Coordinates of N, CA and C in Angstrom, one line a residue:
D1 N -18.0 -100.3 -37.0 CA -17.7 -99.4 -35.8 C -16.2 -99.4 -35.4
A2 N -15.4 -100.2 -36.1 CA -14.0 -100.3 -35.7 C -13.3 -99.0 -36.0
D3 N -12.4 -98.6 -35.1 CA -11.5 -97.4 -35.4 C -10.6 -97.7 -36.5
L4 N -10.1 -98.9 -36.7 CA -9.1 -99.3 -37.7 C -9.4 -100.7 -38.2
V5 N -9.4 -100.8 -39.6 CA -9.5 -102.1 -40.2 C -8.2 -102.5 -40.9
V6 N -7.7 -103.6 -40.5 CA -6.5 -104.2 -41.1 C -6.8 -105.4 -42.0
Y7 N -6.6 -105.3 -43.3 CA -6.9 -106.4 -44.1 C -6.0 -106.5 -45.3
E8 N -6.1 -107.5 -46.2 CA -5.4 -107.6 -47.4 C -6.4 -107.7 -48.6
R9 N -6.4 -106.7 -49.4 CA -7.3 -106.7 -50.5 C -7.1 -107.8 -51.5
R10 N -8.2 -108.4 -52.0 CA -8.2 -109.5 -52.9 C -7.8 -110.9 -52.2
F11 N -7.8 -110.9 -50.9 CA -7.5 -112.1 -50.2 C -8.8 -112.8 -49.9
Q12 N -9.8 -112.1 -49.3 CA -11.1 -112.7 -48.9 C -12.1 -111.7 -49.5
A13 N -12.9 -112.1 -50.4 CA -13.8 -111.3 -51.1 C -14.9 -110.7 -50.2
A14 N -15.3 -111.4 -49.2 CA -16.3 -111.0 -48.3 C -15.8 -109.8 -47.5
V15 N -14.5 -109.8 -47.1 CA -13.9 -108.7 -46.3 C -13.8 -107.5 -47.2
D16 N -13.4 -107.7 -48.5 CA -13.4 -106.5 -49.4 C -14.7 -105.9 -49.6
D17 N -15.8 -106.7 -49.7 CA -17.1 -106.2 -49.8 C -17.5 -105.4 -48.6
A18 N -17.2 -105.9 -47.4 CA -17.6 -105.3 -46.2 C -16.9 -103.9 -46.0
V19 N -15.6 -103.9 -46.4 CA -14.9 -102.6 -46.3 C -15.5 -101.6 -47.2
G20 N -15.9 -102.0 -48.4 CA -16.5 -101.1 -49.4 C -17.9 -100.7 -48.9
Q21 N -18.7 -101.6 -48.4 CA -20.1 -101.3 -48.0 C -20.1 -100.4 -46.7
A22 N -19.0 -100.5 -45.9 CA -18.9 -99.6 -44.7 C -18.3 -98.3 -45.1
H23 N -18.0 -98.1 -46.3 CA -17.4 -96.8 -46.8 C -16.2 -96.4 -46.0
R24 N -15.3 -97.4 -45.8 CA -14.0 -97.1 -45.1 C -13.1 -96.4 -46.1
S25 N -12.2 -95.5 -45.5 CA -11.3 -94.8 -46.3 C -9.9 -95.1 -46.0
A26 N -8.9 -94.6 -46.6 CA -7.5 -94.8 -46.3 C -7.1 -94.3 -44.9
K27 N -7.9 -93.4 -44.4 CA -7.6 -92.9 -43.1 C -7.8 -93.9 -41.9
D28 N -8.8 -94.8 -42.2 CA -9.1 -95.7 -41.1 C -9.0 -97.2 -41.5
T29 N -8.1 -97.5 -42.5 CA -7.8 -98.8 -42.9 C -6.3 -99.0 -43.2
V30 N -5.9 -100.2 -43.0 CA -4.5 -100.6 -43.5 C -4.7 -101.7 -44.4
D31 N -4.4 -101.5 -45.7 CA -4.5 -102.5 -46.7 C -3.1 -103.0 -47.0
V32 N -2.9 -104.3 -46.5 CA -1.5 -104.9 -46.7 C -1.1 -104.9 -48.2
A33 N -2.1 -105.1 -49.1 CA -1.8 -105.2 -50.5 C -1.1 -103.9 -51.0
R34 N -1.3 -102.8 -50.4 CA -0.7 -101.6 -50.8 C 0.6 -101.3 -50.2
L35 N 1.0 -102.2 -49.2 CA 2.3 -101.9 -48.5 C 3.4 -102.8 -48.9
V36 N 3.1 -104.0 -49.4 CA 4.2 -104.9 -49.8 C 4.1 -105.3 -51.3
S37 N 5.2 -105.8 -51.8 CA 5.2 -106.2 -53.2 C 4.5 -107.6 -53.3
L38 N 3.4 -107.6 -54.0 CA 2.6 -108.9 -54.2 C 3.2 -109.7 -55.3
K39 N 3.2 -111.0 -55.1 CA 3.7 -112.0 -56.1 C 2.5 -112.7 -56.8
S40 N 2.6 -113.0 -58.0 CA 1.6 -113.7 -58.7 C 1.7 -115.2 -58.4
V41 N 0.6 -115.9 -58.6 CA 0.5 -117.3 -58.3 C 1.4 -118.1 -59.2
Q42 N 2.2 -119.0 -58.6 CA 3.0 -119.9 -59.4 C 2.2 -121.0 -60.0
K43 N 2.4 -121.3 -61.3 CA 1.7 -122.4 -61.9 C 2.7 -123.1 -62.9
G44 N 3.1 -124.3 -62.5 CA 4.0 -125.0 -63.3 C 5.3 -124.3 -63.6
G45 N 5.8 -123.6 -62.6 CA 7.0 -122.9 -62.8 C 6.8 -121.5 -63.4
E46 N 5.6 -121.2 -63.9 CA 5.4 -119.9 -64.5 C 4.5 -119.1 -63.5
H47 N 4.4 -117.8 -63.8 CA 3.6 -116.9 -63.0 C 2.4 -116.5 -63.8
N48 N 1.2 -116.6 -63.1 CA 0.0 -116.1 -63.7 C -0.4 -114.8 -63.1
A49 N -0.2 -113.7 -63.9 CA -0.3 -112.3 -63.3 C -1.8 -112.0 -62.9
A50 N -2.7 -112.8 -63.4 CA -4.1 -112.6 -63.0 C -4.4 -113.0 -61.6
N51 N -3.6 -113.9 -61.1 CA -3.9 -114.4 -59.7 C -2.8 -114.0 -58.8
V52 N -3.2 -113.4 -57.6 CA -2.2 -112.9 -56.7 C -2.0 -113.9 -55.5
D53 N -0.8 -114.2 -55.1 CA -0.5 -115.0 -54.0 C -0.7 -114.2 -52.7
P54 N -1.6 -114.5 -51.8 CA -1.9 -113.6 -50.7 C -1.0 -113.9 -49.5
H55 N -0.1 -114.8 -49.5 CA 0.6 -115.3 -48.3 C 1.8 -114.4 -47.9
T56 N 1.5 -113.1 -47.9 CA 2.6 -112.1 -47.7 C 3.2 -112.2 -46.3
W57 N 2.5 -112.7 -45.3 CA 2.9 -112.7 -43.9 C 4.0 -113.7 -43.7
L58 N 4.3 -114.6 -44.6 CA 5.3 -115.6 -44.4 C 6.7 -115.1 -44.7
D59 N 6.8 -113.8 -45.0 CA 8.1 -113.1 -45.1 C 8.1 -112.1 -43.9
P60 N 9.0 -112.4 -42.9 CA 9.1 -111.5 -41.8 C 9.4 -110.0 -42.1
V61 N 10.1 -109.8 -43.2 CA 10.4 -108.4 -43.6 C 9.1 -107.7 -44.0
N62 N 8.2 -108.4 -44.6 CA 6.9 -107.8 -44.9 C 6.1 -107.4 -43.6
M63 N 6.3 -108.3 -42.6 CA 5.6 -108.0 -41.4 C 6.1 -106.8 -40.7
I64 N 7.4 -106.5 -40.9 CA 8.0 -105.3 -40.3 C 7.3 -104.1 -40.9
T65 N 7.1 -104.1 -42.2 CA 6.4 -103.0 -43.0 C 5.0 -102.8 -42.5
V66 N 4.3 -103.9 -42.3 CA 2.9 -103.9 -41.8 C 2.8 -103.4 -40.4
T67 N 3.7 -103.8 -39.5 CA 3.8 -103.4 -38.1 C 3.9 -101.8 -38.1
R68 N 4.8 -101.3 -38.8 CA 5.1 -99.8 -38.8 C 3.9 -99.1 -39.3
A69 N 3.2 -99.6 -40.3 CA 2.0 -98.9 -40.9 C 0.9 -98.9 -39.9
I70 N 0.7 -100.0 -39.2 CA -0.4 -100.1 -38.2 C -0.1 -99.1 -37.1
A71 N 1.1 -99.1 -36.6 CA 1.4 -98.2 -35.5 C 1.2 -96.7 -35.9
T72 N 1.6 -96.4 -37.1 CA 1.3 -95.0 -37.6 C -0.1 -94.6 -37.7
K73 N -1.0 -95.6 -38.2 CA -2.4 -95.3 -38.2 C -3.0 -95.2 -36.9
L74 N -2.6 -96.1 -36.0 CA -3.2 -96.1 -34.6 C -2.8 -94.8 -33.9
S75 N -1.6 -94.4 -34.1 CA -1.2 -93.1 -33.4 C -2.0 -91.9 -33.9
A76 N -2.3 -91.9 -35.2 CA -3.1 -90.8 -35.8 C -4.5 -90.9 -35.3
I77 N -5.1 -92.1 -35.1 CA -6.5 -92.2 -34.7 C -6.6 -92.0 -33.2
D78 N -5.6 -92.4 -32.4 CA -5.6 -92.3 -31.0 C -4.3 -91.7 -30.5
P79 N -4.1 -90.4 -30.7 CA -2.8 -89.7 -30.4 C -2.4 -89.7 -28.9
K80 N -3.4 -89.9 -28.0 CA -3.1 -90.0 -26.6 C -2.1 -91.2 -26.3
H81 N -2.2 -92.2 -27.1 CA -1.4 -93.4 -26.8 C -0.4 -93.6 -27.9
A82 N 0.0 -92.6 -28.6 CA 1.0 -92.7 -29.7 C 2.3 -93.2 -29.2
T83 N 2.7 -92.8 -28.0 CA 4.0 -93.2 -27.5 C 4.0 -94.7 -27.2
Q84 N 2.9 -95.2 -26.7 CA 2.7 -96.6 -26.4 C 2.7 -97.5 -27.7
Y85 N 2.0 -97.0 -28.7 CA 2.0 -97.7 -30.0 C 3.4 -97.7 -30.6
A86 N 4.1 -96.6 -30.5 CA 5.5 -96.6 -31.1 C 6.4 -97.6 -30.3
A87 N 6.3 -97.6 -29.0 CA 7.1 -98.5 -28.2 C 6.8 -100.0 -28.5
N88 N 5.5 -100.3 -28.6 CA 5.1 -101.7 -28.9 C 5.6 -102.1 -30.3
A89 N 5.4 -101.1 -31.3 CA 5.9 -101.4 -32.7 C 7.4 -101.6 -32.7
A90 N 8.1 -100.8 -32.0 CA 9.6 -101.0 -31.9 C 10.0 -102.3 -31.4
R91 N 9.3 -102.7 -30.3 CA 9.6 -104.0 -29.7 C 9.3 -105.2 -30.7
L92 N 8.1 -105.1 -31.3 CA 7.8 -106.2 -32.3 C 8.7 -106.1 -33.5
T93 N 9.1 -105.0 -34.0 CA 10.0 -104.8 -35.1 C 11.3 -105.5 -34.8
G94 N 11.8 -105.3 -33.6 CA 13.0 -105.9 -33.1 C 13.0 -107.4 -33.2
E95 N 11.8 -107.9 -32.7 CA 11.6 -109.4 -32.7 C 11.6 -109.9 -34.2
L96 N 10.9 -109.2 -35.0 CA 10.8 -109.6 -36.4 C 12.2 -109.5 -37.1
K97 N 13.0 -108.5 -36.8 CA 14.3 -108.5 -37.4 C 15.2 -109.7 -36.9
S98 N 15.0 -110.0 -35.6 CA 15.7 -111.2 -35.1 C 15.3 -112.5 -35.8
L99 N 14.0 -112.5 -36.1 CA 13.5 -113.7 -36.8 C 14.0 -113.8 -38.2
D100 N 14.1 -112.6 -38.9 CA 14.7 -112.6 -40.2 C 16.1 -113.0 -40.2
T101 N 16.9 -112.5 -39.3 CA 18.3 -112.9 -39.1 C 18.4 -114.4 -38.9
A102 N 17.6 -114.9 -38.0 CA 17.6 -116.4 -37.7 C 17.4 -117.2 -39.0
Y103 N 16.4 -116.8 -39.8 CA 16.1 -117.5 -41.1 C 17.3 -117.4 -42.1
A104 N 17.8 -116.1 -42.2 CA 18.9 -115.9 -43.2 C 20.2 -116.7 -42.8
T105 N 20.4 -116.7 -41.5 CA 21.6 -117.5 -41.0 C 21.4 -119.0 -41.0
G106 N 20.2 -119.4 -40.5 CA 19.9 -120.8 -40.4 C 19.7 -121.5 -41.7
L107 N 19.3 -120.8 -42.8 CA 19.1 -121.4 -44.1 C 20.2 -121.1 -45.1
K108 N 21.3 -120.5 -44.6 CA 22.4 -120.1 -45.5 C 23.0 -121.2 -46.2
T109 N 23.3 -122.3 -45.5 CA 23.9 -123.5 -46.1 C 23.1 -124.7 -45.8
C110 N 22.5 -125.3 -46.9 CA 21.6 -126.5 -46.8 C 22.0 -127.5 -47.9
R111 N 21.7 -128.7 -47.6 CA 22.0 -129.8 -48.7 C 21.1 -129.6 -49.9
T112 N 19.9 -129.2 -49.6 CA 19.0 -128.9 -50.7 C 18.2 -127.6 -50.4
R113 N 17.9 -126.9 -51.4 CA 17.2 -125.6 -51.2 C 15.7 -125.7 -51.6
T114 N 15.3 -126.9 -51.9 CA 13.9 -127.1 -52.4 C 13.0 -127.6 -51.2
I115 N 11.8 -127.1 -51.1 CA 10.8 -127.6 -50.2 C 9.6 -128.0 -50.9
V116 N 9.2 -129.3 -50.7 CA 7.9 -129.8 -51.4 C 6.8 -129.6 -50.4
T117 N 5.9 -128.7 -50.7 CA 4.8 -128.3 -49.7 C 3.5 -128.8 -50.2
S118 N 2.6 -128.9 -49.2 CA 1.2 -129.3 -49.5 C 0.5 -128.4 -50.4
H119 N 0.6 -127.1 -50.2 CA 0.1 -126.2 -51.2 C 1.0 -125.0 -51.4
A120 N 0.7 -124.1 -52.3 CA 1.6 -123.1 -52.7 C 1.5 -121.9 -51.8
A121 N 1.9 -122.1 -50.5 CA 1.7 -121.0 -49.6 C 3.1 -120.3 -49.2
F122 N 4.2 -120.9 -49.7 CA 5.5 -120.5 -49.1 C 6.3 -119.7 -50.1
Q123 N 5.7 -119.1 -51.1 CA 6.5 -118.4 -52.2 C 7.2 -117.2 -51.6
Y124 N 6.6 -116.5 -50.7 CA 7.3 -115.3 -50.1 C 8.4 -115.7 -49.3
L125 N 8.3 -116.7 -48.5 CA 9.3 -117.2 -47.6 C 10.5 -117.7 -48.5
A126 N 10.1 -118.5 -49.5 CA 11.1 -119.1 -50.4 C 11.9 -118.0 -51.1
A127 N 11.3 -117.0 -51.6 CA 11.9 -115.9 -52.3 C 12.9 -115.1 -51.4
R128 N 12.5 -114.9 -50.2 CA 13.3 -114.1 -49.2 C 14.6 -114.9 -48.9
Y129 N 14.5 -116.2 -48.7 CA 15.6 -117.0 -48.2 C 16.2 -117.9 -49.2
D130 N 16.0 -117.6 -50.5 CA 16.7 -118.4 -51.6 C 16.3 -119.9 -51.5
L131 N 15.0 -120.2 -51.3 CA 14.5 -121.5 -51.4 C 13.7 -121.7 -52.7
I132 N 13.5 -122.9 -53.1 CA 12.6 -123.3 -54.2 C 11.4 -124.0 -53.7
Q133 N 10.2 -123.5 -53.9 CA 9.0 -124.2 -53.5 C 8.4 -125.1 -54.6
V134 N 8.1 -126.3 -54.3 CA 7.5 -127.2 -55.2 C 6.1 -127.6 -54.5
P135 N 5.0 -127.0 -54.9 CA 3.7 -127.2 -54.2 C 3.0 -128.4 -54.8
V136 N 2.4 -129.3 -53.9 CA 1.6 -130.4 -54.4 C 0.3 -129.9 -55.0
A137 N -0.3 -129.0 -54.2 CA -1.6 -128.4 -54.7 C -1.3 -126.9 -55.0
G138 N -2.3 -126.2 -55.6 CA -2.1 -124.8 -55.9 C -2.3 -123.9 -54.8
I139 N -2.7 -122.7 -55.1 CA -2.9 -121.7 -54.0 C -4.0 -122.0 -53.1
D140 N -5.0 -122.8 -53.5 CA -6.1 -123.3 -52.7 C -5.7 -124.6 -52.2
P141 N -5.6 -124.8 -50.8 CA -5.2 -126.0 -50.3 C -6.2 -127.2 -50.4
T142 N -7.4 -126.8 -50.8 CA -8.4 -127.9 -51.0 C -8.4 -128.5 -52.4
N143 N -7.6 -127.9 -53.3 CA -7.5 -128.4 -54.6 C -6.5 -129.6 -54.7
E144 N -6.8 -130.7 -55.2 CA -5.9 -131.8 -55.3 C -5.2 -131.8 -56.7
P145 N -4.0 -132.3 -56.7 CA -3.3 -132.4 -58.0 C -3.8 -133.4 -58.9
S146 N -3.7 -133.3 -60.2 CA -4.1 -134.3 -61.1 C -3.2 -135.5 -61.1
P147 N -3.6 -136.6 -61.6 CA -2.7 -137.8 -61.6 C -1.3 -137.5 -62.2
A148 N -1.4 -136.7 -63.3 CA -0.2 -136.4 -64.0 C 0.7 -135.5 -63.2
Q149 N 0.1 -134.5 -62.5 CA 0.9 -133.6 -61.6 C 1.5 -134.4 -60.5
L150 N 0.8 -135.3 -59.9 CA 1.2 -136.1 -58.8 C 2.4 -137.0 -59.3
A151 N 2.3 -137.6 -60.5 CA 3.4 -138.4 -61.0 C 4.6 -137.6 -61.2
D152 N 4.5 -136.3 -61.7 CA 5.7 -135.5 -61.9 C 6.4 -135.2 -60.6
I153 N 5.6 -134.9 -59.6 CA 6.2 -134.6 -58.3 C 6.9 -135.8 -57.7
I154 N 6.3 -137.0 -57.8 CA 6.9 -138.2 -57.3 C 8.2 -138.4 -58.1
K155 N 8.2 -138.2 -59.4 CA 9.5 -138.4 -60.2 C 10.5 -137.4 -59.7
L156 N 10.1 -136.1 -59.5 CA 11.1 -135.1 -59.0 C 11.7 -135.5 -57.7
V157 N 10.8 -135.9 -56.7 CA 11.3 -136.2 -55.4 C 12.3 -137.4 -55.5
R158 N 12.1 -138.4 -56.3 CA 13.0 -139.5 -56.5 C 14.3 -139.0 -57.1
K159 N 14.2 -138.2 -58.1 CA 15.4 -137.7 -58.9 C 16.3 -136.9 -58.0
E160 N 15.7 -136.0 -57.2 CA 16.5 -135.0 -56.4 C 16.8 -135.6 -55.0
K161 N 16.3 -136.8 -54.8 CA 16.5 -137.5 -53.5 C 16.1 -136.6 -52.3
F162 N 15.0 -136.0 -52.4 CA 14.5 -135.2 -51.2 C 14.1 -136.2 -50.1
T163 N 14.2 -135.7 -48.9 CA 14.0 -136.6 -47.8 C 12.6 -136.3 -47.1
T164 N 12.0 -135.2 -47.4 CA 10.8 -134.8 -46.6 C 9.7 -134.1 -47.5
I165 N 8.5 -134.5 -47.3 CA 7.3 -133.9 -47.9 C 6.6 -133.1 -46.8
F166 N 6.4 -131.8 -47.0 CA 5.8 -131.0 -45.9 C 4.3 -131.0 -46.0
T167 N 3.7 -131.5 -45.0 CA 2.2 -131.3 -44.8 C 2.0 -130.1 -43.9
E168 N 0.8 -129.8 -43.6 CA 0.5 -128.6 -42.8 C -0.7 -128.7 -41.9
E169 N -0.8 -127.8 -41.0 CA -2.0 -127.7 -40.1 C -3.2 -127.4 -40.9
L170 N -4.4 -127.9 -40.5 CA -5.7 -127.6 -41.0 C -6.0 -128.1 -42.4
V171 N -5.1 -128.9 -42.9 CA -5.3 -129.5 -44.3 C -5.0 -131.0 -44.2
S172 N -5.8 -131.8 -44.8 CA -5.5 -133.3 -44.8 C -4.1 -133.6 -45.3
P173 N -3.4 -134.5 -44.6 CA -2.1 -134.9 -45.0 C -2.1 -136.0 -46.0
A174 N -3.2 -136.5 -46.5 CA -3.3 -137.7 -47.3 C -2.5 -137.7 -48.5
I175 N -2.5 -136.6 -49.3 CA -1.7 -136.6 -50.5 C -0.2 -136.6 -50.2
A176 N 0.2 -135.8 -49.2 CA 1.6 -135.7 -48.8 C 2.1 -137.1 -48.4
R177 N 1.2 -137.8 -47.7 CA 1.6 -139.1 -47.2 C 1.7 -140.1 -48.3
T178 N 0.8 -139.9 -49.3 CA 0.9 -140.8 -50.5 C 2.3 -140.6 -51.2
I179 N 2.7 -139.4 -51.4 CA 4.0 -139.1 -52.0 C 5.1 -139.7 -51.2
A180 N 5.0 -139.5 -49.9 CA 6.1 -140.0 -49.0 C 6.2 -141.5 -49.1
S181 N 5.0 -142.2 -49.1 CA 5.0 -143.6 -49.2 C 5.6 -144.1 -50.5
E182 N 5.3 -143.4 -51.6 CA 5.7 -143.8 -53.0 C 7.2 -143.6 -53.1
T183 N 7.8 -142.6 -52.4 CA 9.2 -142.2 -52.6 C 10.1 -142.6 -51.4
G184 N 9.6 -143.2 -50.4 CA 10.4 -143.6 -49.3 C 10.9 -142.4 -48.4
T185 N 10.1 -141.3 -48.5 CA 10.5 -140.1 -47.7 C 9.6 -140.0 -46.5
V186 N 9.8 -139.0 -45.7 CA 9.0 -138.8 -44.5 C 8.2 -137.5 -44.6
T187 N 7.2 -137.3 -43.8 CA 6.5 -136.1 -43.8 C 6.8 -135.3 -42.5
A188 N 6.7 -134.0 -42.7 CA 6.9 -133.0 -41.5 C 5.9 -131.9 -41.7
T189 N 5.5 -131.3 -40.6 CA 4.6 -130.2 -40.6 C 5.2 -128.8 -40.8
L190 N 4.8 -128.1 -41.8 CA 5.2 -126.7 -42.1 C 4.0 -125.9 -42.1
D191 N 3.9 -125.0 -41.1 CA 2.6 -124.2 -40.9 C 2.6 -122.9 -41.7
P192 N 1.6 -122.8 -42.6 CA 1.4 -121.5 -43.3 C 0.8 -120.4 -42.5
I193 N 0.4 -120.7 -41.3 CA -0.1 -119.8 -40.3 C -1.4 -119.1 -40.9
E194 N -2.3 -120.0 -41.3 CA -3.6 -119.6 -41.8 C -4.7 -119.8 -40.8
G195 N -4.3 -120.2 -39.6 CA -5.3 -120.5 -38.5 C -4.7 -121.4 -37.5
L196 N -5.2 -121.4 -36.3 CA -4.7 -122.2 -35.2 C -5.5 -123.5 -35.1
S197 N -4.8 -124.5 -34.7 CA -5.5 -125.8 -34.4 C -5.5 -126.1 -32.9
D198 N -6.0 -127.2 -32.5 CA -6.0 -127.6 -31.1 C -4.5 -127.7 -30.7
K199 N -3.6 -128.1 -31.6 CA -2.2 -128.3 -31.2 C -1.5 -127.0 -31.1
T200 N -2.0 -126.0 -31.8 CA -1.2 -124.7 -31.9 C -1.9 -123.5 -31.3
H201 N -3.0 -123.8 -30.5 CA -3.8 -122.7 -30.0 C -3.1 -121.7 -29.1
D202 N -1.9 -122.2 -28.5 CA -1.2 -121.3 -27.6 C 0.0 -120.7 -28.3
Q203 N 0.1 -120.8 -29.6 CA 1.3 -120.3 -30.3 C 1.0 -118.9 -30.9
T204 N 2.1 -118.3 -31.3 CA 2.1 -116.9 -31.9 C 2.7 -117.0 -33.2
Y205 N 2.6 -115.9 -34.0 CA 3.3 -115.8 -35.3 C 4.8 -116.1 -35.1
L206 N 5.4 -115.5 -34.1 CA 6.8 -115.7 -33.9 C 7.2 -117.1 -33.6
T207 N 6.5 -117.7 -32.7 CA 6.8 -119.1 -32.3 C 6.6 -120.1 -33.4
L208 N 5.5 -119.9 -34.2 CA 5.2 -120.8 -35.3 C 6.3 -120.6 -36.4
M209 N 6.7 -119.4 -36.7 CA 7.7 -119.1 -37.7 C 9.1 -119.8 -37.3
R210 N 9.4 -119.7 -36.0 CA 10.6 -120.3 -35.6 C 10.5 -121.8 -35.6
K211 N 9.4 -122.4 -35.4 CA 9.2 -123.8 -35.5 C 9.3 -124.2 -37.0
N212 N 8.8 -123.4 -37.9 CA 8.9 -123.7 -39.3 C 10.4 -123.7 -39.7
L213 N 11.2 -122.7 -39.2 CA 12.6 -122.7 -39.5 C 13.3 -123.9 -39.0
A214 N 13.0 -124.4 -37.8 CA 13.7 -125.6 -37.3 C 13.3 -126.8 -38.2
T215 N 12.1 -126.8 -38.6 CA 11.6 -128.0 -39.5 C 12.3 -128.0 -40.8
I216 N 12.5 -126.8 -41.4 CA 13.2 -126.8 -42.7 C 14.6 -127.1 -42.5
Q217 N 15.2 -126.6 -41.5 CA 16.7 -126.9 -41.2 C 16.9 -128.4 -41.1
K218 N 16.0 -129.1 -40.4 CA 16.2 -130.5 -40.2 C 16.0 -131.2 -41.5
A219 N 14.9 -130.9 -42.2 CA 14.5 -131.6 -43.4 C 15.6 -131.4 -44.6
N220 N 16.1 -130.2 -44.7 CA 17.0 -129.9 -45.8 C 18.5 -129.9 -45.4
S221 N 18.8 -130.5 -44.2 CA 20.1 -130.6 -43.7 C 20.9 -129.3 -43.8
C222 N 20.4 -128.3 -43.1 CA 21.0 -127.0 -43.1 C 22.0 -126.9 -41.9
S223 N 23.0 -126.2 -42.0 CA 24.0 -126.0 -41.0 C 24.4 -124.5 -40.8

């Protein structure tokens, strides 16, 4: 019964099925997968084109594109409030542009450009701001690395003298803490914004992204 459905195709199969069974059309849906350039899943430094990384929202520039598309669709569906939708979209777009500028400026000069993350959620952010993501787990945060993969990551952390292993909200920090313990590093929270916890229930996309920026700046000695 919704006037508009906003989703990302191939992210959650149940949502794709529901959209299909409800016979939704392009007129009353916004499919993020059609708006932004999707990246394939990273595996061992290579890309597997059969698997798509869904974490498009961790690039603020992608969110600007999505914001404008939603405003356009809402205005067509509800023309009486088109002016309000346009104004709200303009305000949010301005905030997202400021966020993008803060990231570009804040991460311009860093001691290291590598982030060791709990799972492979930060490819879009890394690509936008010239960072290198080294994920402990794959695209699914519940998958644990093999002993060989874990050993390789520990070896890399020691070799490159990284100071921080990034854990995240909603996922057990056990593996990240193991790596930190083995390498004499510390852990810090980097939020992939896949859901709110008791600690973050009052946060927004913008506040969480700015918190992520501050965390990376501190861990990577950015100035």
